[in-house]
XYZ file of C-alpha atoms in Angstrom:
367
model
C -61.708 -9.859 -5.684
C -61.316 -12.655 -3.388
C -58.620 -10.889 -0.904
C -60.610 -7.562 -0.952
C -63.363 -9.589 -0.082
C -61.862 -11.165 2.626
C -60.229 -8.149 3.668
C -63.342 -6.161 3.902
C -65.770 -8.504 5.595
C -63.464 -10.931 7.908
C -60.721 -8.723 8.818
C -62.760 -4.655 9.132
C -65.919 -6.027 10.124
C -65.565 -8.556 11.501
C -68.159 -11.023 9.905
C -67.895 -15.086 11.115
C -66.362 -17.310 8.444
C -69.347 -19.451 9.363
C -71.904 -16.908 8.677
C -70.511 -16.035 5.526
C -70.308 -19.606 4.361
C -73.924 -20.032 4.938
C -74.082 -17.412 2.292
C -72.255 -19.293 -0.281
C -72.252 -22.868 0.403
C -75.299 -24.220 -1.265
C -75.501 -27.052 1.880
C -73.792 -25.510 5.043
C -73.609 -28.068 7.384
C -71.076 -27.356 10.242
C -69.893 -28.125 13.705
C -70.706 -25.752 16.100
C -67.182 -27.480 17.865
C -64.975 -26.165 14.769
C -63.476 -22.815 15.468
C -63.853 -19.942 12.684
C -60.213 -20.395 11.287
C -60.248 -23.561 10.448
C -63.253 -22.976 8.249
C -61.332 -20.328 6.274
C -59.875 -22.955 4.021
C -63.831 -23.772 2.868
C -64.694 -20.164 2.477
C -62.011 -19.238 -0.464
C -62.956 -22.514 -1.777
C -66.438 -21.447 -2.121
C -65.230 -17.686 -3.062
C -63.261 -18.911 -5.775
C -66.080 -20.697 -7.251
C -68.647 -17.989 -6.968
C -65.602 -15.848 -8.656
C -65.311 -17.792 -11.331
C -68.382 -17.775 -12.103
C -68.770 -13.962 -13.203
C -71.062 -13.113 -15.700
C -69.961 -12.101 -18.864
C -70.170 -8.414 -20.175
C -72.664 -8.096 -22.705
C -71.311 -5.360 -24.476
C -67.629 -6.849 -25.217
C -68.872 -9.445 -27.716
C -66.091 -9.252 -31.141
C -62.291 -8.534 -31.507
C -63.170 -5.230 -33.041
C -64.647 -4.610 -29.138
C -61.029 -5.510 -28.170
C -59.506 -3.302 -30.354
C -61.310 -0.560 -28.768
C -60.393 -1.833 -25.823
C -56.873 -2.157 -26.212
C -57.736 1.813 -27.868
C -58.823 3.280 -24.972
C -56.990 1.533 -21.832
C -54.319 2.601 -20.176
C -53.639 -0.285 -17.797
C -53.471 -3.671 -18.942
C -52.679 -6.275 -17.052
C -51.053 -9.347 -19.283
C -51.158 -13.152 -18.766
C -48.706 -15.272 -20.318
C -48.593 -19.199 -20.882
C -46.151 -21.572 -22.385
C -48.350 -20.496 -25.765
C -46.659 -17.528 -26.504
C -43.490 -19.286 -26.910
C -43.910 -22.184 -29.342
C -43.171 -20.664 -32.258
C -39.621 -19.835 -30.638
C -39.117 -23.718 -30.567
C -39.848 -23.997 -26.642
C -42.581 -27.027 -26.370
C -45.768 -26.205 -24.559
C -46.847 -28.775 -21.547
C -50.311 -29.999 -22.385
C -50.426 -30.172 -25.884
C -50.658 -33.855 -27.611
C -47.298 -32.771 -28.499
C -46.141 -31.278 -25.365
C -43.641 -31.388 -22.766
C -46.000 -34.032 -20.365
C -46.989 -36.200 -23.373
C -43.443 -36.201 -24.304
C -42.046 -37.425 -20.414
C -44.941 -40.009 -20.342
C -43.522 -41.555 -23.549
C -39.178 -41.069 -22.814
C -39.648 -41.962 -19.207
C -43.095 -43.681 -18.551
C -43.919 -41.777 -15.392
C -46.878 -42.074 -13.798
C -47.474 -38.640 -13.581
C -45.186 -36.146 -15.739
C -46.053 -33.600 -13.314
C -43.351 -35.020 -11.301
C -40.720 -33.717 -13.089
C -41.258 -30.708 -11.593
C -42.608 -31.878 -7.821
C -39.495 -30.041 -5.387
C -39.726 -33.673 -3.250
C -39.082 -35.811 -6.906
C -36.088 -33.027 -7.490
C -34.227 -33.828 -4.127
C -34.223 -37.601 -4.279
C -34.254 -37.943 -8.218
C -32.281 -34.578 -9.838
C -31.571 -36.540 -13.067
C -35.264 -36.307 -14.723
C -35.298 -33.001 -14.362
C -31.492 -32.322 -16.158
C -32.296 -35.439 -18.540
C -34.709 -32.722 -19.824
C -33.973 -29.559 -18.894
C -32.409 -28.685 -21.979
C -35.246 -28.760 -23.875
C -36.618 -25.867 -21.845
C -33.483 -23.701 -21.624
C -33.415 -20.286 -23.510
C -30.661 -20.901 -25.138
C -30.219 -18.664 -28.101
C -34.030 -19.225 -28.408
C -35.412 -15.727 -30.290
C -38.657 -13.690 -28.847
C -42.233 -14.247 -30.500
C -44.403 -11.612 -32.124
C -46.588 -12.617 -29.324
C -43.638 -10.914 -26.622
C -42.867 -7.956 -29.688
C -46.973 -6.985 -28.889
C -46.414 -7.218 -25.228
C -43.529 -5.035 -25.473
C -45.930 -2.596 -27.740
C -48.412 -2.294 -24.801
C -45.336 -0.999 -22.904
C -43.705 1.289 -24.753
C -47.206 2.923 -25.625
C -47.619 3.176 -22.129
C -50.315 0.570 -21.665
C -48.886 -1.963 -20.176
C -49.659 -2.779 -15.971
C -47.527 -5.475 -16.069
C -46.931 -9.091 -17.537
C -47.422 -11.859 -15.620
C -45.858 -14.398 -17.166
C -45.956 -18.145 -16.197
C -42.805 -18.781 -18.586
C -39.718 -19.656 -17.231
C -37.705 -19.176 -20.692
C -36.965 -15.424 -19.985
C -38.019 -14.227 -23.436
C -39.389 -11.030 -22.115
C -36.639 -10.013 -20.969
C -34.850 -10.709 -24.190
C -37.511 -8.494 -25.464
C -36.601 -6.045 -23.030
C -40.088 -5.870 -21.539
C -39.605 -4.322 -17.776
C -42.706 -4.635 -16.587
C -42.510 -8.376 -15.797
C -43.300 -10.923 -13.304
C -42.365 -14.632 -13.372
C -44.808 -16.461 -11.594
C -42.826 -19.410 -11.462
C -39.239 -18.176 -11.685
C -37.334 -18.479 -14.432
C -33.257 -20.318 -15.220
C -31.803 -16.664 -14.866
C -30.114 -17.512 -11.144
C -29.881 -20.928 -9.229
C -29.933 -21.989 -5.602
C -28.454 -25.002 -4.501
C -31.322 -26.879 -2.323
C -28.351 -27.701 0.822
C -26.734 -24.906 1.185
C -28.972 -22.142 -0.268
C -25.778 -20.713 -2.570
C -26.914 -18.791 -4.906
C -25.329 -17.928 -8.672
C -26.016 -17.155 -12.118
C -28.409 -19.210 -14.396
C -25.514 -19.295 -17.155
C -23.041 -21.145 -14.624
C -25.651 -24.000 -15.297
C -25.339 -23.879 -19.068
C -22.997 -26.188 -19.283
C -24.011 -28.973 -17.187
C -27.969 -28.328 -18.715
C -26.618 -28.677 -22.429
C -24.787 -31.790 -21.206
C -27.979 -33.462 -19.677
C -25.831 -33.881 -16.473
C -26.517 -33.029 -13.194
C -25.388 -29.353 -11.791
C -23.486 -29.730 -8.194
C -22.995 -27.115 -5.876
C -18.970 -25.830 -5.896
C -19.445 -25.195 -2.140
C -21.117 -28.316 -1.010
C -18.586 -30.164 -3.102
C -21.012 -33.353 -3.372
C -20.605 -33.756 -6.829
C -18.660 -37.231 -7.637
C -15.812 -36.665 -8.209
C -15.309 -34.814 -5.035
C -17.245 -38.079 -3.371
C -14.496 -40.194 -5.031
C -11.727 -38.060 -4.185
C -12.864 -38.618 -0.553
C -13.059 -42.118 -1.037
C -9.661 -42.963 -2.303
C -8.192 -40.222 0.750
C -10.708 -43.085 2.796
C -9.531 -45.839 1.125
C -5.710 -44.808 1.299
C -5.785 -44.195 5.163
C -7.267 -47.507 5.626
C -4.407 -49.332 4.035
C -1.743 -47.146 5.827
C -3.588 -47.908 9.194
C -3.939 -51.539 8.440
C -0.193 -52.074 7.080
C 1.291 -50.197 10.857
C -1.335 -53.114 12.887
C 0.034 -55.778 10.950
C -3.035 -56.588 9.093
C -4.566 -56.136 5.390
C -7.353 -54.850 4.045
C -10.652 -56.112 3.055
C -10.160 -59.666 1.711
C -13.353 -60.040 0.081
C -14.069 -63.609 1.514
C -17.067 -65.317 2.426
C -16.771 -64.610 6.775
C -16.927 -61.150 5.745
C -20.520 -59.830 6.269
C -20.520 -57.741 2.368
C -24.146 -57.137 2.871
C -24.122 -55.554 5.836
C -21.885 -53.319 5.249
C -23.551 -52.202 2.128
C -27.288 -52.237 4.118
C -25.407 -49.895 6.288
C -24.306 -47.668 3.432
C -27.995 -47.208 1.924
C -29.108 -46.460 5.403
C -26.716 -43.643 5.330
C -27.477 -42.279 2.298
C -31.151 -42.670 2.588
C -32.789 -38.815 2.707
C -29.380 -37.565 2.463
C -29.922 -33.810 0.824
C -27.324 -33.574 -1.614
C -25.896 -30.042 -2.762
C -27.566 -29.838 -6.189
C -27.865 -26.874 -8.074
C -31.786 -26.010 -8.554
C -32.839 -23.253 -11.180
C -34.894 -20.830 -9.418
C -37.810 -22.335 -11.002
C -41.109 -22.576 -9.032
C -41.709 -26.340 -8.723
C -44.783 -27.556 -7.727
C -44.131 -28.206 -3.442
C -42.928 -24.486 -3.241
C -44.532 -21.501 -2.947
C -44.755 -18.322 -5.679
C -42.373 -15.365 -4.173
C -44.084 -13.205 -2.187
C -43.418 -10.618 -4.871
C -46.676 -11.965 -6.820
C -49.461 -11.472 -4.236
C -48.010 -7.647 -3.231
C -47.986 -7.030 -6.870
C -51.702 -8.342 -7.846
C -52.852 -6.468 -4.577
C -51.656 -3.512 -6.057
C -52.555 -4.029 -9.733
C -55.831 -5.431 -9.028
C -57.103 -1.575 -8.185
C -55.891 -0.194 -11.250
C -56.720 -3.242 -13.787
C -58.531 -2.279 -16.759
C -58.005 -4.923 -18.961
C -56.770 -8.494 -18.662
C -55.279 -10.513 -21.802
C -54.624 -13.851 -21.172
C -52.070 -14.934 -24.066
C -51.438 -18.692 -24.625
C -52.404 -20.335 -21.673
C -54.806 -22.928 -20.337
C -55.189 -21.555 -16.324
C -54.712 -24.705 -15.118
C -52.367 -23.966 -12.672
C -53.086 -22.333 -9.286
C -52.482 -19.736 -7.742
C -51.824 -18.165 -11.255
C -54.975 -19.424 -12.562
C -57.060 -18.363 -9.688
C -56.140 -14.473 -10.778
C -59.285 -13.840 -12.784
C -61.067 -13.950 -9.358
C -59.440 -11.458 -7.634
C -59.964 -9.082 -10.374
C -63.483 -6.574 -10.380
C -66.221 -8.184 -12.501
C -66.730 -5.051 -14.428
C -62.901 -5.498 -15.917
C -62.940 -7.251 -19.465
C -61.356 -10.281 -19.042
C -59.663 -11.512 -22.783
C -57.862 -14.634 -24.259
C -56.245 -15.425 -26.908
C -55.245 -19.073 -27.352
C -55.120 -22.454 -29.884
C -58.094 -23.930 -27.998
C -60.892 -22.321 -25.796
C -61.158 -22.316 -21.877
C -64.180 -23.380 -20.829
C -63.700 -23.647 -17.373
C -63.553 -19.683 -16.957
C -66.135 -16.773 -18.277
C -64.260 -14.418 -20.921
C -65.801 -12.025 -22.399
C -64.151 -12.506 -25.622
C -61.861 -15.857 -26.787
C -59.923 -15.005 -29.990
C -58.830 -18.314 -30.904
C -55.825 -19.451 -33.249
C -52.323 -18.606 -33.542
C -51.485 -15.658 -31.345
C -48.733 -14.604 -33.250
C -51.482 -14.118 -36.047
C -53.815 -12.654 -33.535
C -51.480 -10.228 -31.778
C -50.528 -9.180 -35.792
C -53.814 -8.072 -36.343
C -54.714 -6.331 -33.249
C -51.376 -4.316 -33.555
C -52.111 -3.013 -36.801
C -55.915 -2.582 -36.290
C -54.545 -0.351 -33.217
C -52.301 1.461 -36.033
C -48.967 0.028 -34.282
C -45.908 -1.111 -36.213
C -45.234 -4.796 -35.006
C -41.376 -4.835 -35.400
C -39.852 -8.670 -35.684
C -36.986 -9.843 -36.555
């Protein structure tokens, strides 16, 4: 893999970033003025490529190879996309029907990505609750596609999921050995003051497509109104003990100034909004996914990747820090073609999943 790689050569033996990219840059041409480190950036761009482009294993050709595969290995490591949950009634994000084909058309953004862009989030929170509700697992029932996940586990197959859901279904399945790449609406952060609480004290505001506001920031509006009429009132009383009046509203007054001045105030102003501890793109994945692939990616025997499309890095980048001798499977409505499996079993996973439970003599229990 790419960090063992890296690891080995750069790090224990001390092998130039520039000699190595001579290796795998087809057309190395470099300043001898640019120090090493600043060409490690253009080395994991060429390692990822070269990873990526591992050569299939000719003897894992048909899904009665991945039965026997699922058979005989005792530590498989699990991918899961937004796939796996659309028969639950959670929309996917690329599909013609999707969540991004869906924000184009309600909102006409440029890019529907932006909904979940951290910068977008601070200075325009309503998108984001306009629609969260359509993503919240709210009484939302596990797939057959988490009931075969859960199988791995409890016949002691399982490395561990790595899920890029954020509807917590796995752990409504009660699957324990789970990641979530991108977080998930079980806890929230406010993105002021950093206070933390429960994903359910969100419910509420999420179902009502309104904007959550932090109880200890207290910028919410009311509490900006009830500090406006205190503002307001104290004026008056201050204005009635000179002898004068409040704001008449007449032409000599300068109304636009005043309100210029407001903007200004307000402009970049971080309000205390309540943020599910979703990953959004502008923020990093915890730290708890590269310890745990560092550690899995020495015992990996087996990868399933389980409705998903890899189109989103790091995530999708985790085929390449895997050995090329470990089978690499997906199952999913449409192929990948920018990635070399070794077998694509293509269709509805829940159908898929079905028959590879029962062709490994396993009872798929759903409700």
């Amino acid at each position: 893999g790419l960090s063992a790689f890296l690891q080995d050569y750069v790090v224990d033996k001390g092998v130039s970033v520039r000699s190595l990219l001579e290796v795998f840059s087809e057309h190395p041409s470099l300043s001898a003025s640019v120090p090493d480190f600043q060409l490690l950036p253009l080395l994991k761009h060429h390692l990822v490529r070269f990873y990526r482009n591992r050569p299939k294993l000719p003897a894992v050709n048909t899904i009665e190879d991945v039965v026997e595969l699922i058979k005989k290995s005792k530590h498989i490591m699990v991918l899961t996309g937004a796939g796996v949950s659309v028969s639950c009634g959670i929309p996917d994000f690329r599909s013609p029907t999707g969540i991004y084909t869906r924000l184009n058309e309600e909102f006409g953004l440029d890019d529907p990505q932006q909904m979940f862009d951290i910068e977008y989030f601070r200075e325009t929170p309503e998108l984001f609750y306009s629609f969260a509700k359509e993503l919240y697992p709210y009484n939302f029932t596990p797939a057959p596609s988490h009931a075969f996940v859960k199988l791995l586990e409890d016949n002691g197959k399982l490395l561990r999921d790595y899920t890029q859901n954020i509807d917590t279904l796995e752990h409504v399945q009660g699957i324990k050995r789970v990641l979530n790449c991108h977080g998930s609406f079980a806890t929230a952060t406010c993105i002021k003051c950093n206070y933390k609480c429960d994903g359910k004290d969100l419910e509420a505001d999420i179902m009502a497509k309104r904007i959550a506001y932090c109880p200890k920031c207290s910028d919410g509006p009311h509490a900006q109104q009830k500090e406006a009429a205190g503002s307001a009132s104290h004026s008056a009383g201050t204005a009635a003990l000179l002898g004068g009046s409040t704001h008449s509203g007449n032409g000599n007054d300068n109304d636009d100034d005043d309100e210029d001045d407001d903007d200004d105030y307000d402009y970049g102003v971080v309000r205390g909004i309540m943020k599910p501890d979703i990953t959004f793109f502008g923020e990093k994945l915890p730290d708890e996914f590269d310890e745990a692939l560092l550690l899995d990616r020495e015992n990996v025997d087996l990868l399933l990747v389980m409705g998903s499309s890899l189109k989103v890095a790091p995530v999708s980048d985790i085929m390449g820090h895997l050995p090329h001798n470990v089978p690499q499977i997906v199952i999913n409505k449409t192929p990948i073609l920018h990635l070399n499996f070794d077998v694509q079993l293509l269709g509805d996973a829940d159908d898929i999943v079905a028959y590879l439970a029962s062709a490994c003599g396993w009872e798929l229990r759903h409700p």
